[in-house]
Amino acid sequence: MGNLLRYHYRLLICTPTLLVVPAAFLLNAVIAGISNDWKLPYSGLKSVAFLLYLPTNPSFDLVRWLLILTPYLLITGLYLHDEFTGRFVNVSIQSKRSTLWLDSFLIVMTLFITVGTILGFCINMMAGFLINDGGEAVWMEGSMFEKVNAVNLLVREFILMNGSAMIAVLTNILLTLLFRNMGVATLLTVTSIIVSFAVARLATPLIPWLPINMGLTAFNEIQPFSLFHGTTVSVAMIVILIALIRLVFRYRLESLFIEGLKQEG
Amino acid sequence: MPMIIEINHVTKTVKGNDLLKDIDLRITKPGVYGVIGRNGSGKSVLFKTIAGLLRPTTGEVKVFGEKVGNGRFPKHFGALFDLPGFVPRYTAFNNLKLLASIRGIISTEDIRQVISKVGLDPDDRRPVKKYSYGMRQRLGIAQAIMENPSLLILDEPMNGLDETGVEEIRGMILEFKKQGMTVLIASHNSEDIKLLCDQVYRMDQGKLTLHQTETVS
Ligand SMILES: Nc1ncnc2c1ncn2[C@@H]1O[C@H](COP(=O)(O)OP(=O)(O)OP(=O)(O)O)[C@@H](O)[C@H]1O
Ligand SMILES: [Mg+2]
């Protein structure tokens, strides 16, 4: 197991892949900067939290949300694709047990997401401090964002965003195994993020029960729920997804060995 | 003496097609065993079943006394199948090093040696994606033999190799035989079969029969 962890670690957690997630966070901060005329309405840590406080602009912020989640999906998806189109057979034979390959992959993937999010938050931190303050926060008057302190906001954003990224990636893995097609899986995962976003806007009482979009912490303004509740729902979803992935993996193993993934196109 | 390969009444049915029909095979002595047969007769399916990649529909496969299949693979075992998969951006050396790190039983010097042995350059800085078909095949063979397995499965190893490549791989297989390794080989080349094999089986529409026996020293 230790050696397989190292195998996945070497291939998945390398400089190019680790740059993509923070780059998306940077882009998100730039978009926030532009749309506020480079004058954020808050200062210090609060402006850092502000950059990731989504959705504040209902329709456009879906794009920002997808921008943040897509790199996680693409990198883990492409990795899985590469594994299943060849390497997986050799690696399985080397490791003697296929389930070890899966379990160590899931562990390293979790590490990848967490490290990516930490780096993303660092970038975001810098952006928050660098972009000027002094803008006006018209719509924010009397909001939760103003009442809650910055550290609490950041902790909430970090935990729930990480949770959402995990859930999105696990969904993508599950769908990849089911359809044996990375492109279709990613398309369906992105669709489910969008659908979940639409449901949140149309049926606000459901917001606390849409784990794939928990990281959209500004929904809390419409339908408040505790961080504890959000974490519990996310963890439950993660556990369910992992159980399903392990099940489908065993069921799919033979066709993965023989045919790998279907090629896109 | 423990059986090297033991196949008991194995059938394999996929979507109503019988790919393997009641196969029985016992290999007790080390040596080179050939499997011949027309395209689509089931040679690769048989090899993948022995390798534990395919689960028999009925019956069981044991390698060195242990049941394989269902996510369990033989011990002391190396294999080459049609499409050896590597990390395209890595060099040959780094690819093998990565795979070898999973078991951690051979040194980097061993890896360099095995790369030279199959006629590639361990110091080649080019990534594997720039390799030709034959070079990849050679690397696939290196991957299969690098940990000195007791059982080696080679599914059409001469695919895409040039004449010297074929000669080199033949020489290697004969050397393995001397070392007491068991090699299963599928080939369409009657020369290979004649030169290398102690025993030859024929696959015909999923049925396995003994083809001929001859002793090659
Ligand atoms: N995953 C699969 N699903 C369904 N049928 C398969 C699968 N893999 C192989 N087959 C079928 O099994 C039969 C035997 O295929 P196999 O690849 O074992 O032939 P082979 O003897 O190795 O042929 P070749 O000499 O061309 O390599 C073929 O009819 C093939 O279509
Ligand atoms: Mg074949």
Coordinates of C-alpha atoms and ligand atoms in Angstrom, one line a residue:
Chain A
M1 CA 0.0 0.0 0.0
G2 CA 2.8 2.4 0.9
N3 CA 4.4 1.9 -2.4
L4 CA 1.2 2.4 -4.3
L5 CA 0.6 5.6 -2.4
R6 CA 4.0 6.8 -3.6
Y7 CA 3.2 5.7 -7.1
H8 CA 0.0 7.8 -7.3
Y9 CA 1.7 10.6 -5.4
R10 CA 4.6 10.9 -7.9
L11 CA 2.2 11.0 -10.9
L12 CA -0.6 13.1 -9.5
I13 CA 1.0 15.6 -7.2
C14 CA 3.6 17.2 -9.4
T15 CA 4.4 20.9 -10.2
P16 CA 2.2 21.3 -13.3
T17 CA -0.9 19.8 -11.8
L18 CA -0.4 21.7 -8.6
L19 CA -0.3 25.0 -10.5
V20 CA -3.6 24.6 -12.2
V21 CA -5.8 24.8 -9.1
P22 CA -4.2 27.9 -7.7
A23 CA -4.3 29.5 -11.2
A24 CA -8.1 29.1 -11.2
F25 CA -8.2 30.8 -7.8
L26 CA -6.1 33.6 -9.1
L27 CA -8.4 34.0 -12.1
N28 CA -11.4 34.0 -9.8
A29 CA -9.7 36.8 -7.7
V30 CA -9.0 38.8 -10.9
I31 CA -12.6 38.5 -12.0
A32 CA -13.7 39.7 -8.6
G33 CA -11.2 42.5 -8.9
I34 CA -12.5 43.6 -12.3
S35 CA -16.1 43.4 -11.4
N36 CA -15.4 45.7 -8.4
D37 CA -13.4 48.1 -10.4
W38 CA -10.3 47.0 -8.4
K39 CA -11.8 48.4 -5.2
L40 CA -13.0 45.6 -2.9
P41 CA -15.6 46.8 -0.4
Y42 CA -13.7 45.2 2.5
S43 CA -10.2 45.2 3.9
G44 CA -7.8 42.7 5.4
L45 CA -9.0 39.2 6.0
K46 CA -12.5 40.2 5.2
S47 CA -11.6 41.1 1.7
V48 CA -9.9 37.7 1.4
A49 CA -13.1 36.0 2.4
F50 CA -15.1 38.3 0.1
L51 CA -13.2 37.0 -3.0
L52 CA -14.5 33.5 -2.4
Y53 CA -18.0 34.5 -1.1
L54 CA -20.1 33.1 -3.9
P55 CA -22.7 33.6 -5.4
T56 CA -23.1 37.3 -4.8
N57 CA -24.1 37.9 -8.4
P58 CA -26.6 35.0 -9.0
S59 CA -26.0 34.1 -12.6
F60 CA -22.5 35.2 -13.3
D61 CA -21.1 33.6 -10.2
L62 CA -22.0 30.1 -11.4
V63 CA -19.2 30.7 -14.0
R64 CA -16.8 31.6 -11.2
W65 CA -17.8 28.5 -9.3
L66 CA -17.3 26.2 -12.3
L67 CA -14.0 27.9 -12.9
I68 CA -12.8 26.9 -9.4
L69 CA -14.1 23.3 -9.6
T70 CA -13.1 22.4 -13.1
P71 CA -9.4 22.1 -12.6
Y72 CA -9.9 19.5 -9.8
L73 CA -12.2 17.6 -12.2
L74 CA -9.9 17.8 -15.2
I75 CA -6.7 16.8 -13.4
T76 CA -8.1 13.8 -11.6
G77 CA -10.2 12.9 -14.7
L78 CA -7.2 13.0 -17.0
Y79 CA -5.2 11.1 -14.5
L80 CA -7.7 8.3 -14.3
H81 CA -8.0 8.3 -18.1
D82 CA -4.2 7.8 -18.4
E83 CA -4.2 5.0 -15.9
F84 CA -7.1 3.1 -17.5
T85 CA -5.8 3.4 -21.0
G86 CA -2.8 1.2 -20.4
R87 CA -0.8 1.6 -17.2
F88 CA -3.5 0.1 -14.9
V89 CA -2.9 -3.5 -16.2
N90 CA 0.8 -3.3 -15.4
V91 CA 0.4 -1.6 -12.1
S92 CA -2.3 -4.0 -11.0
I93 CA -0.1 -7.0 -11.8
Q94 CA 2.8 -5.4 -10.0
S95 CA 0.7 -4.6 -6.9
K96 CA -1.1 -8.0 -6.8
R97 CA -4.4 -6.5 -5.6
S98 CA -6.5 -4.1 -7.7
T99 CA -8.4 -2.7 -4.7
L100 CA -5.1 -1.5 -3.2
W101 CA -4.7 0.6 -6.4
L102 CA -8.1 2.1 -5.9
D103 CA -7.8 2.8 -2.2
S104 CA -4.4 4.4 -2.6
F105 CA -5.7 6.5 -5.5
L106 CA -8.5 7.8 -3.4
I107 CA -6.2 8.7 -0.6
V108 CA -3.7 10.5 -2.8
M109 CA -6.6 12.2 -4.7
T110 CA -7.9 13.6 -1.3
L111 CA -4.4 14.8 -0.6
F112 CA -4.2 16.5 -4.0
I113 CA -7.5 18.3 -3.5
T114 CA -6.6 19.5 0.0
V115 CA -3.2 20.7 -1.0
G116 CA -4.6 22.3 -4.1
T117 CA -7.2 24.1 -2.1
I118 CA -4.6 25.3 0.5
L119 CA -2.5 26.7 -2.3
G120 CA -5.6 28.3 -3.8
F121 CA -6.4 29.9 -0.5
C122 CA -2.8 31.2 -0.2
I123 CA -3.1 32.8 -3.7
N124 CA -6.5 34.2 -2.7
M125 CA -5.0 35.6 0.5
M126 CA -2.4 37.5 -1.5
A127 CA -4.9 38.7 -3.9
G128 CA -7.2 39.9 -1.1
F129 CA -4.4 41.9 0.4
L130 CA -3.1 43.3 -2.8
I131 CA -6.3 44.5 -4.4
N132 CA -7.3 47.9 -3.2
D133 CA -10.0 48.5 -0.7
G134 CA -12.5 51.2 -0.4
G135 CA -15.3 50.1 -2.7
E136 CA -18.9 50.2 -1.8
A137 CA -20.8 47.2 -0.7
V138 CA -24.4 48.2 -1.5
W139 CA -26.1 44.8 -1.5
M140 CA -24.1 43.6 1.6
E141 CA -25.8 46.0 4.0
G142 CA -27.0 44.0 7.0
S143 CA -25.8 40.7 5.5
M144 CA -24.4 37.7 7.4
F145 CA -21.1 38.5 5.7
E146 CA -21.0 41.7 7.6
K147 CA -22.0 40.2 10.9
V148 CA -19.7 37.1 11.0
N149 CA -16.0 37.6 11.6
A150 CA -13.5 37.1 8.8
V151 CA -11.8 34.0 10.3
N152 CA -15.1 32.2 10.7
L153 CA -16.0 33.0 7.2
L154 CA -12.7 31.8 5.8
V155 CA -12.8 28.5 7.8
R156 CA -16.3 27.9 6.5
E157 CA -15.3 28.7 3.0
F158 CA -12.3 26.4 3.2
I159 CA -14.0 23.4 4.7
L160 CA -17.1 23.5 2.5
M161 CA -15.2 24.3 -0.7
N162 CA -12.9 21.4 -0.1
G163 CA -15.9 19.3 0.5
S164 CA -17.6 20.4 -2.7
A165 CA -14.4 19.7 -4.7
M166 CA -14.2 16.2 -3.1
I167 CA -17.8 15.5 -3.9
A168 CA -17.5 16.8 -7.5
V169 CA -14.3 14.7 -8.1
L170 CA -15.8 11.6 -6.5
T171 CA -18.9 12.0 -8.6
N172 CA -16.7 12.3 -11.7
I173 CA -14.8 9.1 -10.7
L174 CA -18.0 7.2 -10.1
L175 CA -19.4 8.2 -13.5
T176 CA -16.1 7.5 -15.3
L177 CA -16.3 3.9 -13.9
L178 CA -19.9 3.6 -14.8
F179 CA -19.7 4.9 -18.4
R180 CA -16.0 4.0 -18.9
N181 CA -15.8 7.4 -20.7
M182 CA -14.0 10.4 -19.1
G183 CA -15.6 13.0 -21.4
V184 CA -19.2 11.9 -20.7
A185 CA -18.5 11.6 -17.0
T186 CA -17.1 15.1 -16.7
L187 CA -19.9 16.5 -18.8
L188 CA -22.5 14.9 -16.5
T189 CA -20.6 16.1 -13.4
V190 CA -20.6 19.7 -14.6
T191 CA -24.3 19.3 -15.5
S192 CA -25.1 18.1 -12.0
I193 CA -23.3 21.1 -10.5
I194 CA -25.3 23.4 -12.7
V195 CA -28.6 21.6 -11.9
S196 CA -27.8 21.7 -8.2
F197 CA -27.2 25.4 -8.5
A198 CA -30.5 25.9 -10.3
V199 CA -32.3 23.9 -7.7
A200 CA -30.7 26.0 -5.0
R201 CA -32.0 29.2 -6.6
L202 CA -35.5 27.8 -7.3
A203 CA -36.1 25.9 -4.1
T204 CA -34.2 27.7 -1.4
P205 CA -35.2 25.4 1.5
L206 CA -33.2 22.6 -0.3
I207 CA -29.9 24.6 -0.1
P208 CA -28.7 22.8 3.1
W209 CA -29.1 19.5 1.3
L210 CA -27.1 20.1 -1.9
P211 CA -23.6 19.0 -1.0
I212 CA -22.0 19.5 -4.4
N213 CA -22.6 23.2 -4.0
M214 CA -21.9 23.5 -0.2
G215 CA -18.9 25.6 -1.1
L216 CA -21.2 28.3 -2.4
T217 CA -21.1 29.9 1.1
A218 CA -23.1 33.0 0.1
F219 CA -26.2 30.8 -0.2
N220 CA -26.1 31.0 3.5
E221 CA -27.6 34.5 3.2
I222 CA -30.8 33.0 1.7
Q223 CA -31.0 29.8 3.7
P224 CA -28.8 29.7 6.8
F225 CA -27.3 26.5 8.1
S226 CA -24.5 25.7 10.5
L227 CA -21.0 24.8 9.5
F228 CA -21.5 21.6 11.5
H229 CA -24.6 20.7 9.4
G230 CA -22.8 21.5 6.1
T231 CA -19.8 19.4 7.1
T232 CA -21.9 16.5 8.2
V233 CA -23.9 16.4 5.0
S234 CA -20.7 16.7 2.9
V235 CA -18.9 13.9 4.8
A236 CA -22.0 11.7 4.5
M237 CA -22.1 12.3 0.8
I238 CA -18.3 11.6 0.5
V239 CA -18.8 8.3 2.4
I240 CA -21.7 7.2 0.2
L241 CA -19.7 8.1 -3.0
I242 CA -16.6 6.2 -1.9
A243 CA -18.7 3.1 -1.1
L244 CA -20.4 3.3 -4.5
I245 CA -17.0 3.8 -6.3
R246 CA -15.6 0.7 -4.6
L247 CA -18.6 -1.3 -5.5
V248 CA -18.7 -0.2 -9.2
F249 CA -14.9 -0.7 -9.4
R250 CA -15.2 -4.4 -8.5
Y251 CA -18.0 -4.8 -11.0
R252 CA -16.2 -2.9 -13.8
L253 CA -12.7 -4.4 -13.1
E254 CA -12.7 -7.0 -15.9
S255 CA -13.8 -4.6 -18.6
L256 CA -11.3 -2.0 -17.4
F257 CA -8.5 -4.6 -17.7
I258 CA -9.6 -5.7 -21.1
E259 CA -10.9 -2.6 -22.8
G260 CA -9.8 0.3 -20.6
L261 CA -11.8 3.5 -21.2
K262 CA -13.6 4.4 -24.3
Q263 CA -11.8 7.0 -26.3
E264 CA -13.6 10.3 -26.8
G265 CA -14.6 11.5 -30.1
Chain B
M1 CA 6.3 -30.4 -6.3
P2 CA 3.8 -27.5 -6.5
M3 CA 2.0 -27.0 -9.7
I4 CA 3.1 -24.0 -11.7
I5 CA -0.2 -23.6 -13.5
E6 CA -3.4 -25.5 -12.8
I7 CA -6.5 -24.8 -14.8
N8 CA -9.6 -26.8 -13.9
H9 CA -12.6 -26.9 -16.3
V10 CA -12.4 -23.2 -17.1
T11 CA -15.0 -21.7 -19.3
K12 CA -15.4 -18.0 -20.1
T13 CA -18.6 -16.7 -21.6
V14 CA -19.0 -13.1 -22.6
K15 CA -22.3 -11.9 -23.8
G16 CA -23.4 -15.4 -24.9
N17 CA -20.1 -16.2 -26.7
D18 CA -18.0 -19.0 -25.3
L19 CA -14.5 -17.6 -25.5
L20 CA -13.0 -20.5 -23.5
K21 CA -14.5 -24.0 -23.5
D22 CA -13.8 -26.3 -20.7
I23 CA -10.1 -25.8 -20.5
D24 CA -7.9 -28.1 -18.5
L25 CA -4.2 -27.5 -18.2
R26 CA -1.5 -28.6 -15.8
I27 CA 2.0 -27.3 -16.1
T28 CA 4.3 -28.8 -13.5
K29 CA 7.7 -28.5 -15.2
P30 CA 9.5 -25.2 -16.0
G31 CA 10.0 -24.7 -19.7
V32 CA 8.7 -22.8 -22.7
Y33 CA 5.1 -23.5 -23.6
G34 CA 3.7 -22.3 -26.8
V35 CA 0.1 -21.6 -27.8
I36 CA -0.8 -21.3 -31.4
G37 CA -4.2 -20.7 -33.1
R38 CA -6.0 -18.5 -35.6
N39 CA -6.9 -14.9 -34.9
G40 CA -9.7 -14.7 -32.5
S41 CA -9.3 -18.3 -31.3
G42 CA -8.9 -17.2 -27.7
K43 CA -5.2 -17.2 -27.0
S44 CA -5.1 -13.8 -25.4
V45 CA -8.3 -14.5 -23.4
L46 CA -6.6 -17.6 -22.0
F47 CA -3.4 -15.7 -21.1
K48 CA -5.4 -12.9 -19.5
T49 CA -7.3 -15.5 -17.5
I50 CA -4.1 -17.0 -16.2
A51 CA -2.8 -13.5 -15.4
G52 CA -5.8 -12.9 -13.2
L53 CA -7.2 -10.2 -15.4
L54 CA -10.2 -12.1 -16.5
R55 CA -12.4 -14.1 -14.1
P56 CA -13.4 -17.5 -15.4
T57 CA -17.2 -18.0 -15.8
T58 CA -16.8 -21.5 -14.3
G59 CA -13.8 -23.4 -13.1
E60 CA -10.7 -22.1 -11.5
V61 CA -7.2 -21.0 -12.3
K62 CA -4.3 -21.5 -9.8
V63 CA -0.8 -20.3 -10.2
F64 CA 1.8 -21.6 -7.8
G65 CA -1.0 -23.1 -5.8
E66 CA -2.9 -19.8 -5.4
K67 CA -6.2 -19.0 -6.9
V68 CA -6.1 -15.9 -9.2
G69 CA -8.8 -13.7 -10.7
N70 CA -11.2 -11.2 -9.2
G71 CA -8.6 -8.6 -8.5
R72 CA -5.9 -11.1 -7.4
F73 CA -2.8 -11.7 -9.5
P74 CA -0.2 -14.4 -9.6
K75 CA 3.0 -14.0 -7.6
H76 CA 6.5 -14.1 -9.2
F77 CA 4.9 -13.2 -12.4
G78 CA 5.5 -11.0 -15.4
A79 CA 3.4 -10.4 -18.5
L80 CA 3.3 -8.6 -21.8
F81 CA 0.0 -8.0 -23.5
D82 CA -0.8 -6.2 -26.7
L83 CA -0.8 -2.7 -25.4
P84 CA 1.9 -2.1 -22.8
G85 CA 0.9 1.2 -21.1
F86 CA 3.5 3.6 -19.9
V87 CA 3.6 7.2 -18.7
P88 CA 4.1 8.9 -22.1
R89 CA 6.1 11.9 -20.7
Y90 CA 8.6 9.7 -18.8
T91 CA 11.7 8.2 -20.1
A92 CA 12.0 4.4 -20.4
F93 CA 14.2 4.3 -17.3
N94 CA 11.7 6.4 -15.3
N95 CA 8.8 4.3 -16.4
L96 CA 10.4 1.1 -15.3
K97 CA 11.6 2.7 -12.1
L98 CA 8.1 3.8 -11.3
L99 CA 6.7 0.4 -11.8
A100 CA 9.5 -1.3 -10.0
S101 CA 9.0 1.0 -7.0
I102 CA 5.6 -0.7 -6.4
R103 CA 7.3 -3.9 -5.3
G104 CA 10.7 -2.4 -4.5
I105 CA 12.7 -5.6 -5.0
I106 CA 15.1 -4.5 -7.8
S107 CA 17.7 -1.8 -7.9
T108 CA 18.1 1.0 -10.4
E109 CA 21.2 -0.9 -11.6
D110 CA 18.9 -3.9 -12.4
I111 CA 16.6 -1.6 -14.3
R112 CA 19.4 -0.1 -16.4
Q113 CA 20.6 -3.7 -17.2
V114 CA 17.2 -4.9 -18.3
I115 CA 16.8 -1.9 -20.5
S116 CA 20.1 -2.6 -22.2
K117 CA 19.2 -6.3 -22.4
V118 CA 16.1 -5.5 -24.6
G119 CA 18.3 -3.3 -26.9
L120 CA 17.3 0.1 -25.6
D121 CA 19.4 2.8 -24.1
P122 CA 18.9 3.4 -20.3
D123 CA 20.3 6.9 -20.7
D124 CA 17.9 7.8 -23.5
R125 CA 16.5 11.2 -22.4
R126 CA 13.6 11.0 -24.9
P127 CA 10.1 10.4 -23.4
V128 CA 8.4 7.1 -24.3
K129 CA 5.8 9.0 -26.4
K130 CA 8.5 9.6 -28.9
Y131 CA 9.3 5.8 -29.1
S132 CA 8.5 3.7 -32.1
Y133 CA 6.1 0.8 -31.9
G134 CA 8.9 -1.7 -31.8
M135 CA 10.8 0.3 -29.1
R136 CA 7.7 0.3 -27.0
Q137 CA 7.3 -3.4 -27.5
R138 CA 10.9 -3.9 -26.3
L139 CA 10.2 -1.8 -23.2
G140 CA 7.1 -3.9 -22.6
I141 CA 9.3 -7.0 -22.6
A142 CA 11.8 -5.3 -20.3
Q143 CA 8.9 -4.5 -17.9
A144 CA 7.7 -8.1 -18.0
I145 CA 11.1 -9.6 -17.2
M146 CA 12.6 -7.0 -14.9
E147 CA 11.8 -8.6 -11.6
N148 CA 13.0 -12.0 -12.8
P149 CA 9.6 -13.7 -12.5
S150 CA 9.2 -17.5 -12.2
L151 CA 6.4 -17.4 -14.7
L152 CA 6.4 -15.2 -17.7
I153 CA 3.5 -14.7 -20.1
L154 CA 4.3 -13.2 -23.5
D155 CA 1.4 -12.6 -25.8
E156 CA 2.9 -12.1 -29.3
P157 CA 6.2 -10.6 -28.0
M158 CA 7.7 -10.3 -31.5
N159 CA 5.0 -7.9 -32.7
G160 CA 6.6 -5.0 -34.4
L161 CA 10.2 -6.1 -33.8
D162 CA 12.9 -6.0 -36.4
E163 CA 15.0 -9.0 -37.3
T164 CA 17.7 -8.4 -34.8
G165 CA 15.0 -7.7 -32.2
V166 CA 13.4 -11.1 -32.9
E167 CA 16.8 -12.8 -32.6
E168 CA 17.6 -11.0 -29.3
I169 CA 14.2 -11.9 -27.8
R170 CA 14.5 -15.5 -28.9
G171 CA 18.0 -15.7 -27.3
M172 CA 16.6 -14.2 -24.1
I173 CA 13.7 -16.7 -23.9
L174 CA 16.2 -19.6 -24.3
E175 CA 18.3 -18.1 -21.6
F176 CA 15.3 -17.9 -19.3
K177 CA 14.6 -21.5 -20.0
K178 CA 18.1 -22.5 -18.9
Q179 CA 17.5 -20.5 -15.7
G180 CA 14.4 -22.6 -15.0
M181 CA 11.8 -20.0 -15.7
T182 CA 8.4 -21.0 -17.1
V183 CA 7.4 -19.1 -20.2
L184 CA 4.0 -19.1 -21.9
I185 CA 4.2 -17.7 -25.4
A186 CA 1.6 -17.0 -28.1
S187 CA 2.9 -16.5 -31.5
H188 CA 1.9 -16.7 -35.2
N189 CA 5.5 -17.4 -36.2
S190 CA 6.1 -21.1 -36.6
E191 CA 9.8 -20.5 -36.4
D192 CA 9.5 -19.1 -32.9
I193 CA 7.4 -22.0 -31.9
K194 CA 9.7 -24.6 -33.3
L195 CA 12.9 -23.0 -31.9
L196 CA 11.7 -22.1 -28.5
C197 CA 8.9 -24.4 -27.2
D198 CA 9.1 -27.6 -25.2
Q199 CA 5.4 -28.2 -25.7
V200 CA 2.9 -26.6 -28.0
Y201 CA -0.8 -26.2 -27.5
R202 CA -3.4 -25.3 -30.1
M203 CA -6.3 -23.0 -29.5
D204 CA -9.3 -23.6 -31.7
Q205 CA -12.5 -21.6 -31.1
G206 CA -11.9 -21.6 -27.3
K207 CA -10.8 -25.3 -27.0
L208 CA -7.2 -26.1 -26.0
T209 CA -5.5 -29.2 -27.3
L210 CA -2.0 -30.5 -27.2
H211 CA -0.4 -29.9 -30.6
Q212 CA 2.9 -31.7 -30.5
T213 CA 5.6 -32.6 -28.1
E214 CA 9.2 -32.3 -28.8
T215 CA 12.3 -31.8 -26.7
V216 CA 14.6 -29.0 -27.4
S217 CA 17.8 -29.0 -25.5
Ligands
LIG1 N1 -13.7 -8.2 -23.8 C1 -14.2 -8.9 -24.7 N2 -15.5 -9.0 -24.8 C2 -16.1 -9.8 -25.7 N3 -15.4 -10.6 -26.6 C3 -14.1 -10.6 -26.5 C4 -13.4 -9.8 -25.6 N4 -12.1 -10.0 -25.7 C5 -12.0 -10.9 -26.7 N5 -13.1 -11.2 -27.2 C6 -13.4 -12.2 -28.2 O1 -12.8 -13.4 -27.8 C7 -12.3 -14.1 -29.0 C8 -10.9 -14.5 -28.7 O2 -10.1 -13.4 -28.7 P1 -8.5 -13.4 -28.5 O3 -8.1 -12.0 -28.4 O4 -8.2 -14.3 -27.3 O5 -8.0 -14.1 -29.8 P2 -6.5 -14.4 -30.1 O6 -6.4 -15.9 -30.2 O7 -5.6 -13.8 -29.1 O8 -6.3 -13.7 -31.5 P3 -5.1 -13.0 -32.2 O9 -4.3 -14.1 -32.8 O10 -5.7 -12.1 -33.2 O11 -4.3 -12.3 -31.1 C9 -12.6 -13.3 -30.2 O12 -13.7 -13.7 -30.8 C10 -12.8 -11.9 -29.6 O13 -13.7 -11.2 -30.4
MG2 MG -4.2 -12.3 -29.1

